[in-house]
Short mmCIF file of C-alpha atoms in Angstrom, two decimals:
data_model
loop_
_atom_site.label_atom_id
_atom_site.label_comp_id
_atom_site.label_asym_id
_atom_site.label_seq_id
_atom_site.Cartn_x
_atom_site.Cartn_y
_atom_site.Cartn_z
CA MET A 1 34.77 -34.48 10.21
CA THR A 2 34.62 -30.35 10.56
CA PRO A 3 31.88 -29.31 8.72
CA PRO A 4 32.65 -26.23 6.40
CA SER A 5 32.18 -22.77 7.57
CA ASP A 6 32.22 -19.12 5.78
CA THR A 7 36.27 -19.36 6.23
CA THR A 8 37.07 -22.21 4.50
CA ILE A 9 34.10 -21.97 1.60
CA ALA A 10 35.59 -21.40 -1.65
CA GLU A 11 33.64 -18.65 -3.65
CA GLU A 12 34.23 -17.67 -7.12
CA PRO A 13 35.82 -14.68 -7.80
CA TRP A 14 32.55 -12.82 -9.75
CA GLU A 15 30.48 -14.32 -7.07
CA ALA A 16 31.45 -11.18 -4.71
CA GLY A 17 30.47 -8.58 -7.42
CA ILE A 18 26.91 -10.00 -7.48
CA GLY A 19 27.51 -9.98 -3.50
CA ASP A 20 28.31 -6.08 -3.63
CA LEU A 21 25.42 -4.94 -5.36
CA LEU A 22 23.06 -7.18 -3.12
CA GLY A 23 24.69 -5.61 -0.77
CA ALA A 24 24.38 -1.84 -1.43
CA LEU A 25 20.50 -2.11 -1.79
CA PRO A 26 18.95 0.35 0.29
CA ASP A 27 16.42 -0.23 3.24
CA VAL A 28 13.07 -0.15 2.54
CA GLU A 29 11.19 2.01 4.10
CA PRO A 30 8.03 0.85 6.02
CA PRO A 31 4.82 3.27 5.57
CA SER A 32 4.74 4.79 8.56
CA GLY A 33 2.91 3.73 11.48
CA PHE A 34 3.02 0.27 10.08
CA ILE A 35 4.36 -1.53 12.67
CA ASP A 36 2.00 0.12 15.49
CA GLN A 37 -0.73 -1.13 13.16
CA ALA A 38 0.58 -4.51 12.54
CA LEU A 39 0.50 -4.63 16.46
CA ASP A 40 -3.02 -3.40 16.79
CA HIS A 41 -4.21 -6.28 14.46
CA ARG A 42 -5.13 -8.24 17.84
CA PRO A 43 -7.99 -11.22 18.53
CA ALA A 44 -11.38 -9.17 19.74
CA ARG A 45 -10.85 -10.62 23.05
CA ALA A 46 -8.34 -7.92 24.63
CA GLY A 47 -8.04 -8.58 27.94
CA ARG A 48 -6.56 -12.10 27.81
CA THR A 49 -4.52 -10.81 24.68
CA LEU A 50 -2.94 -8.45 27.19
CA ALA A 51 -2.29 -11.02 29.71
CA VAL A 52 -0.93 -13.22 26.88
CA LEU A 53 1.24 -9.84 26.37
CA ALA A 54 2.13 -9.46 29.79
CA ALA A 55 3.64 -13.33 30.34
CA ILE A 56 5.44 -12.90 26.61
CA SER A 57 7.36 -9.89 28.57
CA VAL A 58 8.10 -11.50 31.32
CA GLY A 59 9.44 -14.68 29.71
CA LEU A 60 11.48 -12.58 27.37
CA VAL A 61 13.01 -10.30 30.60
CA GLY A 62 13.80 -13.91 32.23
CA LEU A 63 14.88 -16.58 29.40
CA ALA A 64 16.92 -14.34 27.19
CA GLY A 65 18.35 -11.37 28.71
CA VAL A 66 15.64 -8.98 27.39
CA THR A 67 15.28 -6.49 29.36
CA GLY A 68 11.87 -3.99 29.54
CA ALA A 69 12.00 -0.47 29.04
CA ALA A 70 12.57 0.18 32.82
CA ASP A 71 15.77 -2.01 32.75
CA GLN A 72 16.01 -2.90 36.01
CA SER A 73 19.15 -2.95 37.71
CA VAL A 74 20.42 -4.55 40.96
CA VAL A 75 22.93 -4.65 43.56
CA PRO A 76 24.04 -8.64 44.76
CA PRO A 77 23.94 -8.69 48.54
CA VAL A 78 27.11 -10.01 48.76
CA ASP A 79 27.46 -10.31 52.54
CA ASP A 80 24.10 -11.82 52.86
CA LEU A 81 25.12 -13.98 49.88
CA THR A 82 28.22 -15.33 51.44
CA THR A 83 26.46 -15.78 54.72
CA ARG A 84 23.39 -17.87 52.97
CA HIS A 85 26.52 -20.37 51.05
CA ASP A 86 27.95 -21.11 54.62
CA SER A 87 24.56 -21.77 56.15
CA VAL A 88 23.90 -24.23 53.65
CA VAL A 89 27.45 -25.61 54.16
CA GLN A 90 27.08 -25.75 57.55
CA ALA A 91 24.04 -27.01 57.65
CA GLY A 92 25.25 -30.08 55.55
CA VAL A 93 22.23 -30.04 53.49
CA LEU A 94 24.31 -30.90 50.62
CA GLY A 95 25.46 -34.39 50.04
CA GLY A 96 22.33 -35.85 47.81
CA ALA A 97 19.90 -34.28 50.17
CA LEU A 98 18.71 -31.62 47.31
CA ASP A 99 17.72 -32.25 44.09
CA GLY A 100 20.07 -31.51 41.70
CA SER A 101 18.42 -32.72 38.34
CA SER A 102 18.32 -29.86 36.33
CA VAL A 103 20.21 -27.13 37.63
CA GLU A 104 22.76 -25.42 35.51
CA SER A 105 25.01 -22.98 35.94
CA PRO A 106 24.64 -19.33 33.98
CA VAL A 107 28.81 -19.69 33.78
CA ALA A 108 31.18 -22.26 33.33
CA LEU A 109 32.35 -24.02 36.52
CA PRO A 110 35.82 -25.69 36.70
CA ASP A 111 35.97 -29.23 35.56
CA GLY A 112 34.63 -31.52 38.70
CA PHE A 113 31.50 -29.20 39.94
CA GLU A 114 28.46 -31.15 39.71
CA PRO A 115 24.81 -29.75 40.37
CA ALA A 116 24.05 -30.51 44.36
CA GLY A 117 20.45 -28.59 44.44
CA ARG A 118 18.92 -25.15 44.24
CA ILE A 119 16.97 -22.98 46.98
CA THR A 120 15.33 -19.99 46.11
CA ALA A 121 15.07 -17.17 48.86
CA ALA A 122 14.11 -13.35 48.66
CA ASP A 123 14.04 -13.40 44.35
CA ILE A 124 17.32 -14.28 44.36
CA GLN A 125 18.00 -18.25 43.29
CA GLN A 126 21.16 -20.14 44.95
CA LYS A 127 22.14 -23.10 42.45
CA VAL A 128 24.60 -25.41 44.57
CA PHE A 129 27.76 -27.45 43.10
CA GLU A 130 29.47 -30.20 44.66
CA ARG A 131 33.31 -31.41 43.83
CA GLY A 132 34.67 -34.08 46.29
CA GLY A 133 34.25 -32.21 49.77
CA GLU A 134 33.87 -28.49 47.98
CA SER A 135 30.87 -26.35 47.17
CA VAL A 136 30.10 -23.75 45.19
CA SER A 137 26.73 -21.40 45.00
CA VAL A 138 25.57 -19.37 41.63
CA PHE A 139 23.45 -17.10 42.68
CA VAL A 140 21.49 -15.40 40.07
CA GLN A 141 19.24 -12.49 40.19
CA GLU A 142 16.95 -11.14 37.14
CA GLY A 143 18.41 -7.65 35.84
CA ARG A 144 21.77 -6.46 35.31
CA VAL A 145 24.28 -5.66 38.11
CA GLN A 146 24.48 -1.69 39.29
CA TRP A 147 27.99 -1.67 39.07
CA SER A 148 28.25 1.85 40.40
CA ALA A 149 26.78 0.33 44.24
CA LEU A 150 29.37 -1.83 44.50
CA PRO A 151 32.95 -0.77 46.12
CA ALA A 152 34.95 0.38 43.42
CA SER A 153 38.08 -0.97 44.37
CA GLY A 154 36.77 -4.67 43.43
CA LEU A 155 35.89 -3.74 39.94
CA ASP A 156 37.87 -5.22 37.19
CA GLU A 157 37.50 -5.77 33.37
CA VAL A 158 38.53 -9.07 31.67
CA GLY A 159 37.70 -9.46 27.99
CA ASP A 160 34.45 -7.96 27.18
CA TYR A 161 33.12 -8.56 30.89
CA GLN A 162 32.97 -5.99 33.78
CA VAL A 163 33.56 -8.40 37.01
CA TRP A 164 33.68 -7.26 40.83
CA ILE A 165 36.37 -9.56 42.89
CA ASP A 166 35.58 -9.67 46.64
CA PRO A 167 39.08 -8.52 47.89
CA ASP A 168 39.14 -11.74 50.17
CA GLY A 169 38.42 -13.73 46.82
CA LEU A 170 35.46 -15.03 48.19
CA ALA A 171 32.83 -13.21 45.91
CA VAL A 172 32.84 -13.13 42.12
CA VAL A 173 30.01 -10.87 40.57
CA LEU A 174 29.60 -10.70 37.10
CA GLU A 175 26.41 -10.62 34.13
CA ALA A 176 25.37 -13.02 32.16
CA SER A 177 22.67 -13.11 30.20
CA GLY A 178 21.31 -9.82 31.26
CA GLN A 179 21.24 -11.65 35.02
CA THR A 180 23.14 -10.65 37.80
CA VAL A 181 25.53 -13.59 38.89
CA THR A 182 27.42 -13.95 42.29
CA ILE A 183 29.59 -17.17 42.62
CA VAL A 184 30.67 -17.56 46.23
CA GLY A 185 32.72 -20.62 47.43
CA LEU A 186 35.15 -21.15 44.37
CA PRO A 187 38.38 -21.40 45.35
CA ILE A 188 41.03 -17.91 44.33
CA ASP A 189 43.30 -19.84 42.43
CA GLU A 190 40.26 -20.99 40.13
CA VAL A 191 38.46 -17.79 39.88
CA GLU A 192 41.16 -16.57 37.15
CA GLY A 193 40.48 -19.65 35.45
CA LEU A 194 36.85 -18.84 35.35
CA LEU A 195 36.92 -15.16 34.44
CA GLN A 196 38.97 -16.13 31.31
CA ASP A 197 36.98 -19.26 30.32
CA LEU A 198 34.41 -16.35 29.73
CA PRO A 199 32.64 -16.64 26.10
CA GLN A 200 34.31 -13.42 24.48
CA ASP A 201 31.66 -12.03 22.21
CA GLY A 202 34.32 -9.30 20.29
CA GLY A 203 31.59 -6.36 21.43
CA ASP A 204 33.26 -3.84 19.44
CA ALA A 205 32.14 -5.45 16.24
CA GLY A 206 28.14 -4.95 17.06
CA PRO A 207 25.44 -6.96 16.83
CA GLY A 208 25.38 -9.12 13.96
CA PRO A 209 22.67 -9.38 11.68
CA ALA A 210 21.04 -12.68 13.76
CA ARG A 211 20.84 -10.54 17.09
CA ARG A 212 20.00 -7.32 14.77
CA LEU A 213 16.81 -9.25 13.27
CA VAL A 214 15.86 -10.48 17.00
CA GLU A 215 15.89 -7.23 17.93
CA ALA A 216 13.60 -6.01 15.27
CA ILE A 217 11.50 -8.44 16.35
CA VAL A 218 11.38 -7.89 19.85
CA SER A 219 11.27 -4.29 20.20
CA PRO A 220 7.52 -3.48 18.70
CA PHE A 221 7.01 -4.71 22.27
CA GLY A 222 9.16 -2.14 23.96
CA TYR A 223 12.16 -4.57 24.96
CA ALA A 224 15.84 -4.48 23.72
CA THR A 225 18.03 -6.78 24.01
CA GLY A 226 20.78 -6.78 26.33
CA GLY A 227 24.87 -6.43 25.92
CA MET B 1 23.91 4.95 9.99
CA ALA B 2 22.51 3.13 12.27
CA ARG B 3 19.25 0.88 10.96
CA SER B 4 15.85 1.03 12.94
CA HIS B 5 14.45 -1.89 14.12
CA ASP B 6 11.08 -1.29 11.87
CA ARG B 7 13.18 -0.41 8.84
CA PHE B 8 15.37 -3.77 8.92
CA LEU B 9 12.23 -6.01 9.63
CA TYR B 10 10.69 -4.23 6.68
CA THR B 11 14.20 -4.52 4.50
CA VAL B 12 13.87 -8.01 5.51
CA ALA B 13 10.66 -8.86 3.92
CA TYR B 14 10.44 -6.49 0.90
CA ARG B 15 13.75 -7.83 -0.20
CA LEU B 16 11.86 -11.39 0.14
CA CYS B 17 8.25 -10.35 -1.11
CA GLY B 18 9.44 -7.98 -3.88
CA ASN B 19 6.29 -5.72 -3.12
CA HIS B 20 4.61 -3.62 -0.15
CA GLN B 21 1.49 -5.71 0.74
CA ASP B 22 3.28 -8.89 0.71
CA ALA B 23 6.21 -7.26 3.14
CA GLN B 24 3.37 -5.88 5.06
CA ASP B 25 1.32 -9.53 5.35
CA LEU B 26 4.69 -11.35 6.11
CA VAL B 27 5.96 -9.26 8.97
CA GLN B 28 2.44 -9.02 10.76
CA GLU B 29 2.97 -12.76 10.40
CA VAL B 30 5.59 -12.87 11.78
CA LEU B 31 5.02 -11.28 15.00
CA LEU B 32 1.87 -13.20 15.37
CA ARG B 33 4.02 -16.01 15.36
CA VAL B 34 6.52 -14.99 17.61
CA ARG B 35 3.55 -14.13 20.41
CA ARG B 36 2.02 -17.85 19.68
CA GLY B 37 5.30 -19.62 20.01
CA LEU B 38 6.63 -18.80 22.80
CA HIS B 39 4.89 -21.55 24.39
CA THR B 40 7.69 -23.88 22.77
CA TYR B 41 10.71 -22.09 23.54
CA GLN B 42 13.33 -24.14 25.27
CA PRO B 43 16.15 -21.67 27.28
CA GLY B 44 18.91 -21.28 25.33
CA ASN B 45 19.62 -19.82 22.15
CA LEU B 46 16.92 -16.97 21.70
CA GLU B 47 18.64 -15.60 18.57
CA GLY B 48 18.27 -18.98 16.69
CA TRP B 49 15.11 -19.77 17.43
CA LEU B 50 13.53 -16.06 16.59
CA GLY B 51 15.53 -16.72 13.26
CA ARG B 52 13.86 -19.66 12.40
CA ILE B 53 10.49 -19.17 13.33
CA THR B 54 11.31 -16.06 11.24
CA THR B 55 12.86 -17.92 8.27
CA ASN B 56 10.40 -20.46 8.12
CA THR B 57 7.40 -17.35 7.97
CA PHE B 58 9.36 -15.96 5.40
CA LEU B 59 9.57 -19.03 3.65
CA ASP B 60 5.72 -20.12 4.20
CA GLY B 61 4.89 -16.75 2.90
CA VAL B 62 6.70 -16.72 -0.23
CA ARG B 63 5.60 -19.84 -1.25
CA LYS B 64 2.08 -18.47 -1.12
CA GLN B 65 2.44 -15.61 -3.05
CA LYS B 66 1.34 -15.69 -6.44
CA ARG B 67 3.18 -16.68 -9.18
CA ARG B 68 5.42 -13.50 -10.41
CA PRO B 69 6.20 -13.22 -14.24
CA THR B 70 9.57 -14.16 -14.60
CA VAL B 71 12.37 -11.19 -15.64
CA PRO B 72 12.74 -11.80 -19.74
CA LEU B 73 15.83 -12.08 -21.21
CA PRO B 74 17.28 -8.67 -22.82
CA ASP B 75 16.11 -9.27 -26.11
CA ASP B 76 15.53 -5.61 -26.85
CA PRO B 77 18.24 -4.36 -29.28
CA ASP B 78 17.94 -0.76 -28.03
CA ARG B 79 19.07 -2.04 -24.51
CA VAL B 80 22.25 -1.94 -23.11
CA LEU B 81 23.92 -5.28 -23.10
CA ALA B 82 26.79 -6.54 -21.90
CA GLY B 83 30.12 -6.13 -24.19
CA SER B 84 29.48 -2.47 -23.56
CA PRO B 85 32.97 -1.11 -22.49
CA ASP B 86 31.99 0.55 -19.46
CA VAL B 87 30.15 -1.87 -17.39
CA ASP B 88 30.75 -0.03 -14.28
CA ALA B 89 28.79 3.38 -15.93
CA GLU B 90 26.13 1.37 -17.42
CA MET B 91 25.01 -0.53 -14.37
CA ALA B 92 25.52 3.04 -13.17
CA ALA B 93 22.99 4.55 -15.12
CA ARG B 94 20.60 1.69 -14.19
CA ASP B 95 17.68 2.40 -11.94
CA LEU B 96 19.92 -0.88 -10.26
CA PRO B 97 17.67 -1.08 -6.91
CA ASP B 98 14.85 -1.49 -9.00
CA ASP B 99 16.38 -4.03 -11.45
CA LEU B 100 17.85 -6.24 -8.81
CA GLN B 101 14.45 -6.57 -7.12
CA GLU B 102 12.95 -7.91 -10.04
CA LEU B 103 15.82 -9.92 -10.89
CA LEU B 104 15.07 -10.83 -6.86
CA MET B 105 11.93 -12.07 -7.61
CA SER B 106 12.44 -13.92 -10.79
CA LEU B 107 14.76 -16.35 -8.32
CA PRO B 108 13.64 -19.94 -7.04
CA ALA B 109 12.11 -19.04 -3.57
CA ASP B 110 15.06 -21.23 -1.99
CA TYR B 111 17.64 -19.58 -3.73
CA ARG B 112 16.09 -16.36 -3.00
CA VAL B 113 16.20 -16.74 0.29
CA ALA B 114 19.27 -18.30 0.27
CA VAL B 115 20.82 -15.13 -1.65
CA VAL B 116 19.15 -12.49 0.32
CA LEU B 117 20.12 -13.60 3.88
CA LYS B 118 24.04 -13.88 2.80
CA ASP B 119 24.05 -10.74 0.19
CA VAL B 120 21.72 -8.10 1.57
CA LEU B 121 21.44 -9.19 5.41
CA SER B 122 25.35 -10.71 5.84
CA PHE B 123 24.23 -13.90 7.51
CA SER B 124 26.74 -16.59 7.74
CA TYR B 125 26.33 -19.91 6.00
CA GLU B 126 26.17 -21.63 9.43
CA GLU B 127 23.66 -19.04 10.66
CA ILE B 128 21.45 -20.01 7.42
CA ALA B 129 22.15 -23.26 7.22
CA GLU B 130 20.50 -23.45 10.95
CA MET B 131 17.59 -20.91 9.89
CA VAL B 132 16.48 -23.09 7.04
CA ASP B 133 17.43 -26.45 8.58
CA VAL B 134 19.63 -27.84 5.19
CA PRO B 135 23.02 -28.33 4.96
CA ILE B 136 25.69 -26.05 4.43
CA GLY B 137 26.72 -27.53 1.24
CA THR B 138 22.88 -26.91 0.34
CA VAL B 139 22.79 -23.52 1.20
CA ARG B 140 26.45 -22.85 -0.71
CA SER B 141 24.78 -24.36 -3.60
CA ARG B 142 21.45 -22.05 -3.59
CA ILE B 143 23.31 -19.06 -3.28
CA HIS B 144 26.10 -20.50 -5.92
CA ARG B 145 23.25 -20.84 -8.67
CA GLY B 146 20.89 -17.75 -7.28
CA ARG B 147 24.06 -15.53 -8.07
CA GLY B 148 24.86 -17.49 -10.94
CA ARG B 149 21.24 -16.58 -12.06
CA LEU B 150 21.58 -12.75 -11.39
CA ARG B 151 24.62 -12.95 -12.73
CA GLU B 152 23.55 -14.61 -16.23
CA ALA B 153 20.32 -12.27 -16.37
CA LEU B 154 22.62 -8.80 -15.58
CA ASP B 155 24.64 -10.05 -18.34
CA VAL B 156 28.03 -8.93 -16.07
#
């Protein structure tokens, strides 16, 4: 049974009036410098605390597409990544030789692809997936794509996404959760399907309240959420 | 006008607590729990995770508040009551933000959290249900009852 959602929950007419009154309540201005003071409430062992905060910052950047103040952007070395993919396939290290457990793709691949393994080199993760005799590599780099550094002829927009597609259809570059994702080896006739299936966030509507609350909590640490 | 992050966070705390001292304590506690809790974070839904920490901290803080006097039902004959021919004018003439804040504080904590999250902050029923970890039906009931009590107190 489908649980009720906002679109199906009926409210009595008078409730809208109360809701409107509450919704019109003004923001409350915090005392000047309050957030800074709140962050200054740290244990006496400042050195350890700073190390913890540094670890937290790394975790935030890595896990949730939260970018640091420097807002790193990267250029995917598409030719090198294509060579890496070909090398793995030709070396025959697939077919169960790699540990595919806990390997997940940041974007949904077409049906049938199963994780075959993961290789990390030059700070770029290569996640390999197999389907029958076919192999796809999903390369993941921390940081957002520096689109201006990629050949303009391959740039395109699909829904809410900026993407770059290799002229020969051998590689696709996109962003997911603040990471640069390069997909190599996907059959060209399945590339469009993959792009069409990307989740659309309705970006024109602006961040919802949940994301705004997240931003409010992480921003004192000097971060902003992606998107 | 876009809200600044600190103002938004503080508004959430203040609307739930009703006074500046408790709101400041609450914001500090939220930031502290986020710092401490990151080691438990499982990659996936950061917003849901942080929303849950925030809501749980708010709920804990709200429940620890000293019991506040409930807003008395209007019994002052000089007070303008419902039945006034121009309810809109009556409402506009009152110091509505302070009145509403007082009335919010008179609600039970669970009702107050649900109403604030829904009507002040515009979270969806699903988001509130996930954050408070109760079924959507329970969220709906709390919001309905909370709004009902406000309506009675406002005599609208």
